CSV table of C-alpha atoms in Angstrom, one decimal:
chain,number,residue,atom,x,y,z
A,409,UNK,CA,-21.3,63.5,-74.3
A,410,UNK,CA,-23.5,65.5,-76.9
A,411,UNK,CA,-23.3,69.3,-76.9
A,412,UNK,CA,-26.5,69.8,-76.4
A,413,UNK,CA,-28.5,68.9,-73.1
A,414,UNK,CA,-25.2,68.2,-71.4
A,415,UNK,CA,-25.5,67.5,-67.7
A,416,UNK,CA,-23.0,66.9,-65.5
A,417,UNK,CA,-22.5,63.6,-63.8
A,418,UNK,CA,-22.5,63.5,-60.2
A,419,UNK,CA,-21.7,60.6,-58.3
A,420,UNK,CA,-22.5,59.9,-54.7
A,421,UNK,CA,-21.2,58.0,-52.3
A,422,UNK,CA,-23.1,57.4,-48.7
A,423,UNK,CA,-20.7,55.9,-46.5
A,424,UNK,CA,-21.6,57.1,-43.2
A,425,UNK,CA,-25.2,56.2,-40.8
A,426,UNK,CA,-27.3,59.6,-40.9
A,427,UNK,CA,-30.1,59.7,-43.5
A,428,UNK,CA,-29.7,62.7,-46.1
A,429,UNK,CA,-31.8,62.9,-49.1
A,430,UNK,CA,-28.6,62.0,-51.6
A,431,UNK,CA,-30.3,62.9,-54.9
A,432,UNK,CA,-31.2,66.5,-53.5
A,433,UNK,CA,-27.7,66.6,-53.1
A,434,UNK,CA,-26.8,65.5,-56.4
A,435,UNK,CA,-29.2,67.6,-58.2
A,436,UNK,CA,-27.9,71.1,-56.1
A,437,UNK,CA,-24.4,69.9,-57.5
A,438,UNK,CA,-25.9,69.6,-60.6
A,439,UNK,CA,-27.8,73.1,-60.7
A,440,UNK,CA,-24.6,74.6,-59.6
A,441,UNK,CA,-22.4,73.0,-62.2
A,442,UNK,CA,-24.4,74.4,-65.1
A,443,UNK,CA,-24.3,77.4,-64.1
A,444,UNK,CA,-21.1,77.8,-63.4
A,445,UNK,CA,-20.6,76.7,-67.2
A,446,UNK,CA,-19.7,73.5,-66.4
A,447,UNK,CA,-21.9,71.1,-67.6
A,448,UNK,CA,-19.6,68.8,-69.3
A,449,UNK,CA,-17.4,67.4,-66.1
A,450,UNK,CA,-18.0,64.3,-63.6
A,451,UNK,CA,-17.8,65.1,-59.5
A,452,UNK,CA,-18.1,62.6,-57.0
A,453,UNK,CA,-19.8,63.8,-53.7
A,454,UNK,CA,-19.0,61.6,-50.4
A,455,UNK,CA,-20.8,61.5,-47.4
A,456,UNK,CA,-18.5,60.0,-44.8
A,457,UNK,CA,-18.5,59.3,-41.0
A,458,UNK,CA,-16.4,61.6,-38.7
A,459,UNK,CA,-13.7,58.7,-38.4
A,460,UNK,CA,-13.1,59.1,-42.1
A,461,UNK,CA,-13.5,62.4,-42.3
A,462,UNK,CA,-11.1,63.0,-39.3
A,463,UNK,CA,-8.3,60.7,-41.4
A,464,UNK,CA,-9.0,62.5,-44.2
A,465,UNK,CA,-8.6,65.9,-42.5
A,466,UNK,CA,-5.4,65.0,-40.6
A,467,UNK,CA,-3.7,62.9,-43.6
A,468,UNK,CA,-4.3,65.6,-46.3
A,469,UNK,CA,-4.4,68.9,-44.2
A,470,UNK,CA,-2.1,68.3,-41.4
A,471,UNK,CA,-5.4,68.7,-39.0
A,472,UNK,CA,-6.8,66.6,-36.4
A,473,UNK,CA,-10.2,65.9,-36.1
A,474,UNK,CA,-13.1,65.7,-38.3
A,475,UNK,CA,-14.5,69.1,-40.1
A,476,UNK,CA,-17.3,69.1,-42.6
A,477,UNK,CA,-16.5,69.5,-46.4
A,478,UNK,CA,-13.1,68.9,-48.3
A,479,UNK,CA,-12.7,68.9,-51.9
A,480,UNK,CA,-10.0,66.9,-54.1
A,481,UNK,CA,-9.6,68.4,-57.0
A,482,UNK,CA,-8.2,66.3,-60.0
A,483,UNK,CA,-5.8,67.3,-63.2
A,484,UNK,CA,-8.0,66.3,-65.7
A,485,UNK,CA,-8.8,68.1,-68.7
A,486,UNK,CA,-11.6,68.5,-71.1
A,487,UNK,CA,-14.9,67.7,-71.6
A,488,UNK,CA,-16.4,64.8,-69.7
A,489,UNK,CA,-13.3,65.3,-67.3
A,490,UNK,CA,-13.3,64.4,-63.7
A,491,UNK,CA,-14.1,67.6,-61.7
A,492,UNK,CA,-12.5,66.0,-58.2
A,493,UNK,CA,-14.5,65.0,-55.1
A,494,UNK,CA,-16.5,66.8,-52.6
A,495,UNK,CA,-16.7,64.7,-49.2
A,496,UNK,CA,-18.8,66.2,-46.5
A,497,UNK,CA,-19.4,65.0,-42.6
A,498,UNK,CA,-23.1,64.9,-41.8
A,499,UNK,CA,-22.5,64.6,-38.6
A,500,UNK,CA,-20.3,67.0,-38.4
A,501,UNK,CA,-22.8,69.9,-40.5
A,502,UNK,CA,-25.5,68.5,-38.4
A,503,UNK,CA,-23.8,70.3,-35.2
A,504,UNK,CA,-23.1,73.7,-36.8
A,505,UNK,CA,-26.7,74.2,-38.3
A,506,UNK,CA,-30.0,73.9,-37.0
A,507,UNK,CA,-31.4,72.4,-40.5
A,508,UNK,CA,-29.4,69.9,-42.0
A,509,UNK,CA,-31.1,69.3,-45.4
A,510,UNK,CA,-29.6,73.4,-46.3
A,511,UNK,CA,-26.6,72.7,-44.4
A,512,UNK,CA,-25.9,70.2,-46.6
A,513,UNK,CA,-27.2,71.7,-49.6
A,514,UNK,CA,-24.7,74.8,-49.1
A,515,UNK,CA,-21.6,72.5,-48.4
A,516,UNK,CA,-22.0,70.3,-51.5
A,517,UNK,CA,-22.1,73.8,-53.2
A,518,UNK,CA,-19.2,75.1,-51.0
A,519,UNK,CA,-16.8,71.9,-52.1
A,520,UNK,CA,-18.2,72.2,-55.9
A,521,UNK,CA,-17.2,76.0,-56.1
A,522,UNK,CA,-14.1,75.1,-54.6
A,523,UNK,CA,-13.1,72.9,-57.5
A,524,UNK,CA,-13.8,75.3,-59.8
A,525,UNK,CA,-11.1,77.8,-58.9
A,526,UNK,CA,-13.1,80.1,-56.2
A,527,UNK,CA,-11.3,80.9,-52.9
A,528,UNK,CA,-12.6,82.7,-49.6
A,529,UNK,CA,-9.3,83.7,-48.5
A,530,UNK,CA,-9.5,87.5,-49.4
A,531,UNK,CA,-12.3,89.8,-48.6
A,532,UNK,CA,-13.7,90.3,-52.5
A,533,UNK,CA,-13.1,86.6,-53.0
A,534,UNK,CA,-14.5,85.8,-50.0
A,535,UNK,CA,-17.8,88.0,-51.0
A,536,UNK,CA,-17.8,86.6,-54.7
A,537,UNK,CA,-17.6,83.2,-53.8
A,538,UNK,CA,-20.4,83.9,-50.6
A,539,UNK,CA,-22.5,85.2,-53.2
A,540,UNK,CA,-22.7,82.3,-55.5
A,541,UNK,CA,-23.3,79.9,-52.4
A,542,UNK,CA,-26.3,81.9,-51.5
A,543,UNK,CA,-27.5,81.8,-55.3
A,544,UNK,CA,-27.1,78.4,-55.3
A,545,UNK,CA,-28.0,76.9,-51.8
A,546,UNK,CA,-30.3,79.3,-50.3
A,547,UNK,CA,-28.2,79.8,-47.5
A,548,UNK,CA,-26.5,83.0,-46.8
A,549,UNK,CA,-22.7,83.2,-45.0
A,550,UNK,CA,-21.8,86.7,-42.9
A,551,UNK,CA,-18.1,87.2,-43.4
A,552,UNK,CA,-17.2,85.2,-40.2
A,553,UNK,CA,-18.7,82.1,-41.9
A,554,UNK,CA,-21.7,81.8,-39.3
A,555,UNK,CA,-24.7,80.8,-41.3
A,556,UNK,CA,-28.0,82.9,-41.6
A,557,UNK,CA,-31.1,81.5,-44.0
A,558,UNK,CA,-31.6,83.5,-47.1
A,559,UNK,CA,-35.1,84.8,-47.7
């Protein structure tokens, strides 16, 4: 990759029944990625049905049933490096929001942040991390996670 006009690569994978617009997706992944300062890395976004989702949830968390973003991150270093993978449930985002296109737009930005080091665990990293999402997505997360649409 040059050094200048880097972009990250973003790969997605559609592996499940519900239509999404994918290169929305991949371009909010994108967006987010450069701004974090990370435009010379590779991340692969999944959309998966709830069966897979579900094995992936119980195999690699220890939970059952299906939830609606996990990220993988990889040990790769430097530039052109492979971020890790963000794998999201349609249907699964479809049933916690009433708009699906943002829904999906803030998980792919969710997983993303994820893989770049942010947590929600503690209140300030919690807020820090809520506060990029909403940058990013649009879509604005009260402290209990429920979702509310940014202005």
């Amino acid at each position: 990759m040059s050094d200048e006009g880097d972009s990250p690569t973003v790969a997605l994978s559609d592996r499940q029944g519900r239509a999404v617009d994918g290169t929305a997706l991949v371009e909010l992944a994108r967006r987010a990625l450069v701004a974090e300062g990370a435009a010379d890395v590779e991340l692969s976004v999944s959309l998966v049905s709830e069966d897979e989702m579900a094995r992936l949830h119980e195999t690699y968390l220890g939970e059952p049933g299906p939830t609606d973003v996990l990220s993988f991150p990889q040990d790769e270093e430097g530039p052109g490096r492979l971020l890790g993978d963000v794998v999201i449930c349609p249907d699964v985002a479809a049933r916690q929001a009433t708009d699906l296109h943002r829904e999906l737009g803030l998980l792919v930005v969710h997983g993303t942040l994820h893989l770049l080091g942010y947590d929600h665990e503690e209140p300030e990293d919690r807020r820090r991390m809520w506060e990029r999402q909403e940058a990013y997505s649009g879509v604005a997360l009260a402290d209990d996670g429920s979702r509310e649409a940014s202005a």
